[in-house]
PDB file of C-alpha atoms in Angstrom:
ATOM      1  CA  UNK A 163      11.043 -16.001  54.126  1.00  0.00           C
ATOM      2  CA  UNK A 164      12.903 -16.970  57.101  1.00  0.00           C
ATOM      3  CA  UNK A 165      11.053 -14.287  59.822  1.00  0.00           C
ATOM      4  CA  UNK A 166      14.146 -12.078  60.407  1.00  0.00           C
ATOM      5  CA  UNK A 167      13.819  -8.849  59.067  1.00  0.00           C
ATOM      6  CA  UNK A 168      16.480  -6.396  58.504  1.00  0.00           C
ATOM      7  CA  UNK A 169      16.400  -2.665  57.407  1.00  0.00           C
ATOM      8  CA  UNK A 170      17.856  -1.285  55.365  1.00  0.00           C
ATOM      9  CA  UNK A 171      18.566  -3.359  52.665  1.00  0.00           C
ATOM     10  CA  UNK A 172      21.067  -1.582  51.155  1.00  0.00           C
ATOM     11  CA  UNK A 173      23.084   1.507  52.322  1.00  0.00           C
ATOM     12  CA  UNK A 174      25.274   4.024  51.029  1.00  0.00           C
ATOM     13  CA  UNK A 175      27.379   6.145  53.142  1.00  0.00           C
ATOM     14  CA  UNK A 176      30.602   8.268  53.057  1.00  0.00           C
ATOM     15  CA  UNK A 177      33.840   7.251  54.856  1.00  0.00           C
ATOM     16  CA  UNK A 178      33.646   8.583  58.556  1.00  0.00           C
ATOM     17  CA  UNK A 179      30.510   8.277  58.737  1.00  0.00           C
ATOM     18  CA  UNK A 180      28.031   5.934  61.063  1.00  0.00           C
ATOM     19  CA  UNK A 181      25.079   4.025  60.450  1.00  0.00           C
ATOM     20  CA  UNK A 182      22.803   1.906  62.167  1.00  0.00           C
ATOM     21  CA  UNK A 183      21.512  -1.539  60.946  1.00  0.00           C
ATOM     22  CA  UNK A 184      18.045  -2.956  62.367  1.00  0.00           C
ATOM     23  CA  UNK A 185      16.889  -6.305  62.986  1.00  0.00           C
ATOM     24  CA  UNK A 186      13.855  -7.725  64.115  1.00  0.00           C
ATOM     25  CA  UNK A 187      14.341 -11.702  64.916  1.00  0.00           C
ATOM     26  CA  UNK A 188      11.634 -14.228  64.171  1.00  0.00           C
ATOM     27  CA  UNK A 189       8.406 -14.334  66.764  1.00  0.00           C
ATOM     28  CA  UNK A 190       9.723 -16.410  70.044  1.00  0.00           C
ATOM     29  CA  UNK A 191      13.273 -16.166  69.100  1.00  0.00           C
ATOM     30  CA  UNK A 192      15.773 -14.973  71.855  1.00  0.00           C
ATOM     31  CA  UNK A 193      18.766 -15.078  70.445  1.00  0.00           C
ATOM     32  CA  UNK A 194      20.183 -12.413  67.908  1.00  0.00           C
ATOM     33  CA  UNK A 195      23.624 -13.006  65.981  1.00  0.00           C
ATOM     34  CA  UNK A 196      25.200 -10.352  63.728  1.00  0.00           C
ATOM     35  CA  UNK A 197      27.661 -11.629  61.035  1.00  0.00           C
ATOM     36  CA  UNK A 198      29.487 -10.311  58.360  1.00  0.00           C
ATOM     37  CA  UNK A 199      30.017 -10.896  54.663  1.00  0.00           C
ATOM     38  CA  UNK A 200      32.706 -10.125  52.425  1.00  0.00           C
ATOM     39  CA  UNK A 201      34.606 -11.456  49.734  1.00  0.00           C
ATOM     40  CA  UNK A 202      37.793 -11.391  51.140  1.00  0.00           C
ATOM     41  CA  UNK A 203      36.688 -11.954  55.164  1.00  0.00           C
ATOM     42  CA  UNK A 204      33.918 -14.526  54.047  1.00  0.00           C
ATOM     43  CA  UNK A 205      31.146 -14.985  56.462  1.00  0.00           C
ATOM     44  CA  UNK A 206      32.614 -14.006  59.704  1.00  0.00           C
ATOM     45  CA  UNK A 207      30.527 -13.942  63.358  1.00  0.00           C
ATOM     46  CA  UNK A 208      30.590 -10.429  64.945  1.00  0.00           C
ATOM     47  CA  UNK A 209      28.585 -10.340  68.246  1.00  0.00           C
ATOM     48  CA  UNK A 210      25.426 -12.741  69.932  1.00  0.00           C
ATOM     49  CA  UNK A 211      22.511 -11.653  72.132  1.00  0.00           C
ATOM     50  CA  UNK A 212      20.320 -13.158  74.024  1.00  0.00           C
ATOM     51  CA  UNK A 213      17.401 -12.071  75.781  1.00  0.00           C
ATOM     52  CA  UNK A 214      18.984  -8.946  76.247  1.00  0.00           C
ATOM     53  CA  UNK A 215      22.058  -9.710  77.205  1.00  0.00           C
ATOM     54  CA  UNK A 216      25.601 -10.107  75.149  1.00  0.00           C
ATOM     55  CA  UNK A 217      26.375 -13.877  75.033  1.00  0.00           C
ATOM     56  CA  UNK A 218      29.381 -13.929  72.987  1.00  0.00           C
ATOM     57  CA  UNK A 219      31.739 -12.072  70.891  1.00  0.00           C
ATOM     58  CA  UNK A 220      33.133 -12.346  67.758  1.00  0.00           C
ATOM     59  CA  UNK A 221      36.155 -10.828  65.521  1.00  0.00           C
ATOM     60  CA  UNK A 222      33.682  -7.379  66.258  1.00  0.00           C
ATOM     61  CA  UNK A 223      35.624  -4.182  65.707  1.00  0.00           C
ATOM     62  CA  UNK A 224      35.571  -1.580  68.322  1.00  0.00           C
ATOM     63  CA  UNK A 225      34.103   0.968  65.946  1.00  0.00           C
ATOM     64  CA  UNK A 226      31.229  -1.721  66.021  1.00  0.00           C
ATOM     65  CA  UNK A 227      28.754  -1.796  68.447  1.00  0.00           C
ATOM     66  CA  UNK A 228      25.307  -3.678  68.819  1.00  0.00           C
ATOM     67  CA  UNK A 229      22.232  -3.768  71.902  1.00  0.00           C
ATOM     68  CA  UNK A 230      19.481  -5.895  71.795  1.00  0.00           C
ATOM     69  CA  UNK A 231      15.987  -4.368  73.248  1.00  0.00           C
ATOM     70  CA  UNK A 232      13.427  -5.406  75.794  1.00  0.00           C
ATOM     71  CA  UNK A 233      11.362  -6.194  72.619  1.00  0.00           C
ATOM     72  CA  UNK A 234      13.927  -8.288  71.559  1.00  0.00           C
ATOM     73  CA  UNK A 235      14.593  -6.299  68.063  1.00  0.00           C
ATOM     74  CA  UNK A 236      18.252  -5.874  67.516  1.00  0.00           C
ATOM     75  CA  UNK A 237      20.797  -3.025  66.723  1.00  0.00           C
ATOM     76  CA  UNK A 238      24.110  -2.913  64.757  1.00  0.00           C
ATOM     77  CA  UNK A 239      26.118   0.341  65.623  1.00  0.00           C
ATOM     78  CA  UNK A 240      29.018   0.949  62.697  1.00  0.00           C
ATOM     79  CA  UNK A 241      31.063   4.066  63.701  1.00  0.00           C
ATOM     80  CA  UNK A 242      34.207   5.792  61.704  1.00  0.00           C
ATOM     81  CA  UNK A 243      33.594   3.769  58.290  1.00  0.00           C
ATOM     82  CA  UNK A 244      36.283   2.793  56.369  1.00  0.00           C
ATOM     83  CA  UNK A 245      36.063   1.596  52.991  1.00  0.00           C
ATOM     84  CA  UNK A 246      36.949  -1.991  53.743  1.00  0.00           C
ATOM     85  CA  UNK A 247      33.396  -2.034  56.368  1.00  0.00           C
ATOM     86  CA  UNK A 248      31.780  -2.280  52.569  1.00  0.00           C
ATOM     87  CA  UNK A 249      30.158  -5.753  53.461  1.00  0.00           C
ATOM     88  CA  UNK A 250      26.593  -7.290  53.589  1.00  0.00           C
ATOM     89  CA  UNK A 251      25.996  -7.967  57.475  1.00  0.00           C
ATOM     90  CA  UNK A 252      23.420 -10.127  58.028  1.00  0.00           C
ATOM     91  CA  UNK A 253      21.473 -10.644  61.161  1.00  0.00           C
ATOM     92  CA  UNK A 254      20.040 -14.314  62.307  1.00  0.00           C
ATOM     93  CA  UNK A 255      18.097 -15.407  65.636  1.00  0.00           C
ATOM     94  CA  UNK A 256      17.012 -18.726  66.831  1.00  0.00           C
ATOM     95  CA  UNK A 257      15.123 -20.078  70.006  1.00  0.00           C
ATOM     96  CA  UNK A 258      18.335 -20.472  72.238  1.00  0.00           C
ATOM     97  CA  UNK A 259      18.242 -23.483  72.769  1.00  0.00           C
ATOM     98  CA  UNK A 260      21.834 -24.840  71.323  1.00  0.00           C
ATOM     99  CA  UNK A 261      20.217 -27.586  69.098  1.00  0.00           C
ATOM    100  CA  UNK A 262      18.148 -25.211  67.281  1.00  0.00           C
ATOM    101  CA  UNK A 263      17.890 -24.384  63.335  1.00  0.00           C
ATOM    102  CA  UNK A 264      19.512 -20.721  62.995  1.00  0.00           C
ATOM    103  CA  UNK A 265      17.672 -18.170  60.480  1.00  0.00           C
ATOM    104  CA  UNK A 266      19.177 -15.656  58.627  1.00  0.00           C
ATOM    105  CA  UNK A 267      17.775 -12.757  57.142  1.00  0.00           C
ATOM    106  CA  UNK A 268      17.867 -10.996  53.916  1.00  0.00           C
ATOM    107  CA  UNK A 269      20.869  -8.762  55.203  1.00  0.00           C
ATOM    108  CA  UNK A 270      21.587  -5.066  54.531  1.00  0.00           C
ATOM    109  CA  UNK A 271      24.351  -4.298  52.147  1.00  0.00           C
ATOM    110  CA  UNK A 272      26.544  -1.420  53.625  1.00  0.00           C
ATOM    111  CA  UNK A 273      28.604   0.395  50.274  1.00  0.00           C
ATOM    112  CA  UNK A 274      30.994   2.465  52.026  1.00  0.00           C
ATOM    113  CA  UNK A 275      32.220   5.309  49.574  1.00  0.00           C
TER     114      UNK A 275
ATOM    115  CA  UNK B  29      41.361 -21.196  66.922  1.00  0.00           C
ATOM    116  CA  UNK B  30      38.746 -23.216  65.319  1.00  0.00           C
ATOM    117  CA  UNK B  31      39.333 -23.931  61.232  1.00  0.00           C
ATOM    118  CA  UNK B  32      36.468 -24.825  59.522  1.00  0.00           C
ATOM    119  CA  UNK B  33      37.869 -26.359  56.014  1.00  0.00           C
ATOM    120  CA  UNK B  34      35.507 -26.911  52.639  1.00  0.00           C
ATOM    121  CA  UNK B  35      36.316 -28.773  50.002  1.00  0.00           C
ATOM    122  CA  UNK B  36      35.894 -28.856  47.337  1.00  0.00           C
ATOM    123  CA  UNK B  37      35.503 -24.647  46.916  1.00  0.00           C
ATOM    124  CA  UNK B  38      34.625 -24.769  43.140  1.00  0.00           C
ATOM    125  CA  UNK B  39      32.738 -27.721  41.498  1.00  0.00           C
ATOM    126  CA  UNK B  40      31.300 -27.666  38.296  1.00  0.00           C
ATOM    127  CA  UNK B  41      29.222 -30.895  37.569  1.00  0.00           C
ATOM    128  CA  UNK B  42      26.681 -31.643  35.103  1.00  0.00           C
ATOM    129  CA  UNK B  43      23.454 -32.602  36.039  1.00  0.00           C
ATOM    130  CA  UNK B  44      22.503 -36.148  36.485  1.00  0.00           C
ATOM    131  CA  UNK B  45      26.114 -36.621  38.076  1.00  0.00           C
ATOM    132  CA  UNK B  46      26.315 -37.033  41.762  1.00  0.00           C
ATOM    133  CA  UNK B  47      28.915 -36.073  43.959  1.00  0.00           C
ATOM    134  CA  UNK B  48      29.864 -34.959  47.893  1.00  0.00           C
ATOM    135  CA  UNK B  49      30.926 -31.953  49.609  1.00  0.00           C
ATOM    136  CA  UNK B  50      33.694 -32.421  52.858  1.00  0.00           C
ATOM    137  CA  UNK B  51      34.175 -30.562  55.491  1.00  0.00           C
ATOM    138  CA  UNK B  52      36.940 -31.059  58.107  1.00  0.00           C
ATOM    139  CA  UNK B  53      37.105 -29.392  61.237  1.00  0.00           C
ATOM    140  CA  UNK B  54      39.682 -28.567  63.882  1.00  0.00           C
ATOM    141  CA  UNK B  55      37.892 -28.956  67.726  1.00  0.00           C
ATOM    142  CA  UNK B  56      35.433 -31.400  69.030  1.00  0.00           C
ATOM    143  CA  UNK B  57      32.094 -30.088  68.403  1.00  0.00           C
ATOM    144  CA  UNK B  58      28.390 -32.485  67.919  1.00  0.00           C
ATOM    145  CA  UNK B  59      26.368 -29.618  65.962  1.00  0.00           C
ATOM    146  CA  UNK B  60      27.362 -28.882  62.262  1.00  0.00           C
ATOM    147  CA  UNK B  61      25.165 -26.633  60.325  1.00  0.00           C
ATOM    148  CA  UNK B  62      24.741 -26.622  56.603  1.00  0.00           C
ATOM    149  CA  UNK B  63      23.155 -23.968  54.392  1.00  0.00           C
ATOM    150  CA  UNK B  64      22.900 -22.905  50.808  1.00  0.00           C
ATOM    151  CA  UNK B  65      22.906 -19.088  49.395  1.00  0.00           C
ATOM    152  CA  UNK B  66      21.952 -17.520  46.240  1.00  0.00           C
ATOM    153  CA  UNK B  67      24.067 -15.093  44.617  1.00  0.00           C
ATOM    154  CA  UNK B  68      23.335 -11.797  46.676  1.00  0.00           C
ATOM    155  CA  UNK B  69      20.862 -13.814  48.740  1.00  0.00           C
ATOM    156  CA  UNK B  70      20.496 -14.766  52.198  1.00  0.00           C
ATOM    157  CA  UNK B  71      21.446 -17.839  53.562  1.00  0.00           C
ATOM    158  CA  UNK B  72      18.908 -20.947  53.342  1.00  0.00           C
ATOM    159  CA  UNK B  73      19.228 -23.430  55.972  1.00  0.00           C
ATOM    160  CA  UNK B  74      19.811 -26.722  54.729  1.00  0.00           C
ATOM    161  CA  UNK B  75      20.378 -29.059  57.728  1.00  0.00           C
ATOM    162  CA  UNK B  76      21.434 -29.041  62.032  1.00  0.00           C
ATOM    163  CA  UNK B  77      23.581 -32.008  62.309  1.00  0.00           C
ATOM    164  CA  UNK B  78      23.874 -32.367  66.397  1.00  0.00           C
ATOM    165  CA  UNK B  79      25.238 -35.950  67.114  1.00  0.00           C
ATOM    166  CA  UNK B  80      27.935 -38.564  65.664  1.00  0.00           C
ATOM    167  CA  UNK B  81      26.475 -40.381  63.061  1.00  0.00           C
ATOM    168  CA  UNK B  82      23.579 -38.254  62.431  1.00  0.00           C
ATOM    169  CA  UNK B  83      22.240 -38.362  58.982  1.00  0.00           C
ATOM    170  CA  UNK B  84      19.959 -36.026  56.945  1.00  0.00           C
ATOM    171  CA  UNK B  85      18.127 -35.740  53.533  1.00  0.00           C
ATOM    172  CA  UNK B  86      16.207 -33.595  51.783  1.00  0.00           C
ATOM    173  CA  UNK B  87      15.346 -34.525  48.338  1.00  0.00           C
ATOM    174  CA  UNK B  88      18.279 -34.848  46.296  1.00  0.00           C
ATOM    175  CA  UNK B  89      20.757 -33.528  49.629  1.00  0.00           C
ATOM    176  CA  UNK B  90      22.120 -35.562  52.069  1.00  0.00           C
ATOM    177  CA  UNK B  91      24.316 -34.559  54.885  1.00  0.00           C
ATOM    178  CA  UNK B  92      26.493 -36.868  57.664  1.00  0.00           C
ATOM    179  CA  UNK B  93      28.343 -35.708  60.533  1.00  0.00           C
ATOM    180  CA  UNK B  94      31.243 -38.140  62.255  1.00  0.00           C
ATOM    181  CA  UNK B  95      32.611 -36.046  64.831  1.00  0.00           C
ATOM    182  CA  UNK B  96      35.136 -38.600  66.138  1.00  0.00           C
ATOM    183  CA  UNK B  97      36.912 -37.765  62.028  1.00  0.00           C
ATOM    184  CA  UNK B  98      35.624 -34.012  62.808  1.00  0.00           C
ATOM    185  CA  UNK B  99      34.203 -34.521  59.003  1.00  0.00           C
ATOM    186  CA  UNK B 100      30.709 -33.758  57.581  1.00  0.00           C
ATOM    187  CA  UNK B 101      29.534 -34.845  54.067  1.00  0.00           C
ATOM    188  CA  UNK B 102      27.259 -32.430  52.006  1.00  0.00           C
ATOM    189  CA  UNK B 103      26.180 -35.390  49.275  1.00  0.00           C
ATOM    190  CA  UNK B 104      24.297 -34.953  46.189  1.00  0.00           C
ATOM    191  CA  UNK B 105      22.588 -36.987  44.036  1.00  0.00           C
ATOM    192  CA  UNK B 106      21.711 -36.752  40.503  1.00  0.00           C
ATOM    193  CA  UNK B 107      22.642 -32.980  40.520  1.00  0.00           C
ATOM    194  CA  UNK B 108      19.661 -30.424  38.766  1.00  0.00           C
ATOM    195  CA  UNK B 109      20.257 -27.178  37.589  1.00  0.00           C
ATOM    196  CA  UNK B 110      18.185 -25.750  40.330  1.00  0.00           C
ATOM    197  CA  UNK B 111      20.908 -26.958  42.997  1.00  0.00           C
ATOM    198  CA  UNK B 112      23.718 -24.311  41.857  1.00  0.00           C
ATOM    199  CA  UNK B 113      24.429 -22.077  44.689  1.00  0.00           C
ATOM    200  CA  UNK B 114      26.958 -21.972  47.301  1.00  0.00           C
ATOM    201  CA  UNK B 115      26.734 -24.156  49.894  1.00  0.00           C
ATOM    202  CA  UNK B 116      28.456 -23.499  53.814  1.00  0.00           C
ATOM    203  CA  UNK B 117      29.111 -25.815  56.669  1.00  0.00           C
ATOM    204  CA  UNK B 118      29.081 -23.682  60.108  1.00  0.00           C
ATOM    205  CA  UNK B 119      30.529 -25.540  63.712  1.00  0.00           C
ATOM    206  CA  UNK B 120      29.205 -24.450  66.764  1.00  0.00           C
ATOM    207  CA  UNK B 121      31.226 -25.377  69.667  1.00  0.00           C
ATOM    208  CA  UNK B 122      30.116 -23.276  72.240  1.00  0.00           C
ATOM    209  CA  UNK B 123      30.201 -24.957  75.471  1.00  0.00           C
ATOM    210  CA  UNK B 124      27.682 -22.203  77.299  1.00  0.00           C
ATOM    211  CA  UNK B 125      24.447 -23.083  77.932  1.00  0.00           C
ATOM    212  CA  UNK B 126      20.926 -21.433  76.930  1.00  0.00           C
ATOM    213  CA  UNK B 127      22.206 -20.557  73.232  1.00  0.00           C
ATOM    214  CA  UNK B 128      24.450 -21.294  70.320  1.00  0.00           C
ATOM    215  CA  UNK B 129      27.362 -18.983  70.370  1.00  0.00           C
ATOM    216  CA  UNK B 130      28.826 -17.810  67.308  1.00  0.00           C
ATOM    217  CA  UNK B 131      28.913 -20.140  63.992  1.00  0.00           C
ATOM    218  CA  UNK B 132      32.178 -20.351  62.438  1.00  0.00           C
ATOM    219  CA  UNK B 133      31.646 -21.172  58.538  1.00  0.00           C
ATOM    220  CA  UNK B 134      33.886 -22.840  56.100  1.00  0.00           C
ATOM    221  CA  UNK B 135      34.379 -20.627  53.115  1.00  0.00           C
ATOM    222  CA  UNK B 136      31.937 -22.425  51.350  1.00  0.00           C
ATOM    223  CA  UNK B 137      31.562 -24.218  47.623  1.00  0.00           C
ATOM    224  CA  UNK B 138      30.546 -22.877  44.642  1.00  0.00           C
ATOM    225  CA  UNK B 139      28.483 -25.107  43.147  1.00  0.00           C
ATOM    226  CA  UNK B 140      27.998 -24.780  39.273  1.00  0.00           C
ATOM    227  CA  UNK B 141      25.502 -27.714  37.661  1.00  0.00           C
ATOM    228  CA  UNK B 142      25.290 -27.601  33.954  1.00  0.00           C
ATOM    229  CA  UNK B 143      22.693 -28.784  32.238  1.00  0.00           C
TER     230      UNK B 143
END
């Protein structure tokens, strides 16, 4: 158990629809990543926070959105789903400091139908 | 654009055997991640690589980093059954401060190890 915790694990949802994928990161972690998984895309970096603030972003469509809270928890925003957003998105944190280990959690699986 | 190359993506080996993973990447960077994921799991890291020359192990596992080739070594040694899974190296070559940016992975290897 790496400490990140994501909900839901899995998700089904119609095309055109949104969802909203949770993340808490591990205790004393400031930085939240979101990534993506697919078999086509492979593992592909969508969007980093830290401490609140965006830090960096990745190939993160504009139907996507994410926030990070005061409590540090994290939000994934999907909007308009398409089929192809079928993917398991996984969220990871670490301390912030650049030399640290980076933990991933279990990931929600998003079926888009 | 940074390209973050595996090789080899498939390997079946048989156990006992030992053998090494490369990857090559395409900018400088001194921090090379590796990590290992069960089918429909999440991904396990493995080792943080963050200078030239660095070396790691963890029981049969052993990872290298030379940045000056831009090549990391995922090595293995007297492969077990247990070790099947597929294994990623991520770059991080963020040049902010306070906080890895985004990892970019390799497409990672499919490790099969028959008994």
């Amino acid at each position: 158990d790496s400490g990140v915790t994501q909900t839901p694990k899995h998700l089904i949802t119609a095309t055109g629809q949104r969802v909203t994928l949770r993340c808490s990161p591990r205790s004393g972690d400031l930085s939240v990543y979101w990534y993506q998984q697919s078999l086509d895309q492979g593992l592909q970096f969508l969007i980093q926070y830290y401490n609140g603030e965006e830090r960096a972003k990745g190939n993160i469509l504009e139907r996507f959105s994410a926030q990070q809270f005061p409590d540090l928890h994290s939000e994934l925003n999907l909007s308009s789903l398409e089929l192809g957003d079928s993917a398991l998105y996984f969220c990871a944190s670490s301390v912030g400091n650049r030399r640290n280990t980076i933990y991933f959690g279990e990931g929600s699986w998003l079926t888009v139908v | 654009e940074l390209k973050v190359e595996q090789n080899p993506l498939f390997l079946s080996m048989q156990e006992g055997k030992n053998y090494t993973i490369y990857c090559n990447y395409s900018t400088t960077s001194d921090r090379l991640y590796w990590y290992r994921q069960d089918p429909g799991k999440s991904l396990e890291s493995l080792f943080v690589l963050l200078s030239n020359g660095a070396v790691k192990q963890e029981g049969r596992l052993m990872a290298s980093l030379d940045t000056k080739a831009r090549l990391s070594t995922l090595h293995i040694t007297a492969a077990v059954h247990d070790l099947s899974a597929t294994y990623f190296c991520a770059v991080d070559v963020s040049s902010s401060g306070g906080g890895a940016d985004g990892l970019t992975f390799g497409k990672g290897t499919h490790l099969i190890i028959q008994p």
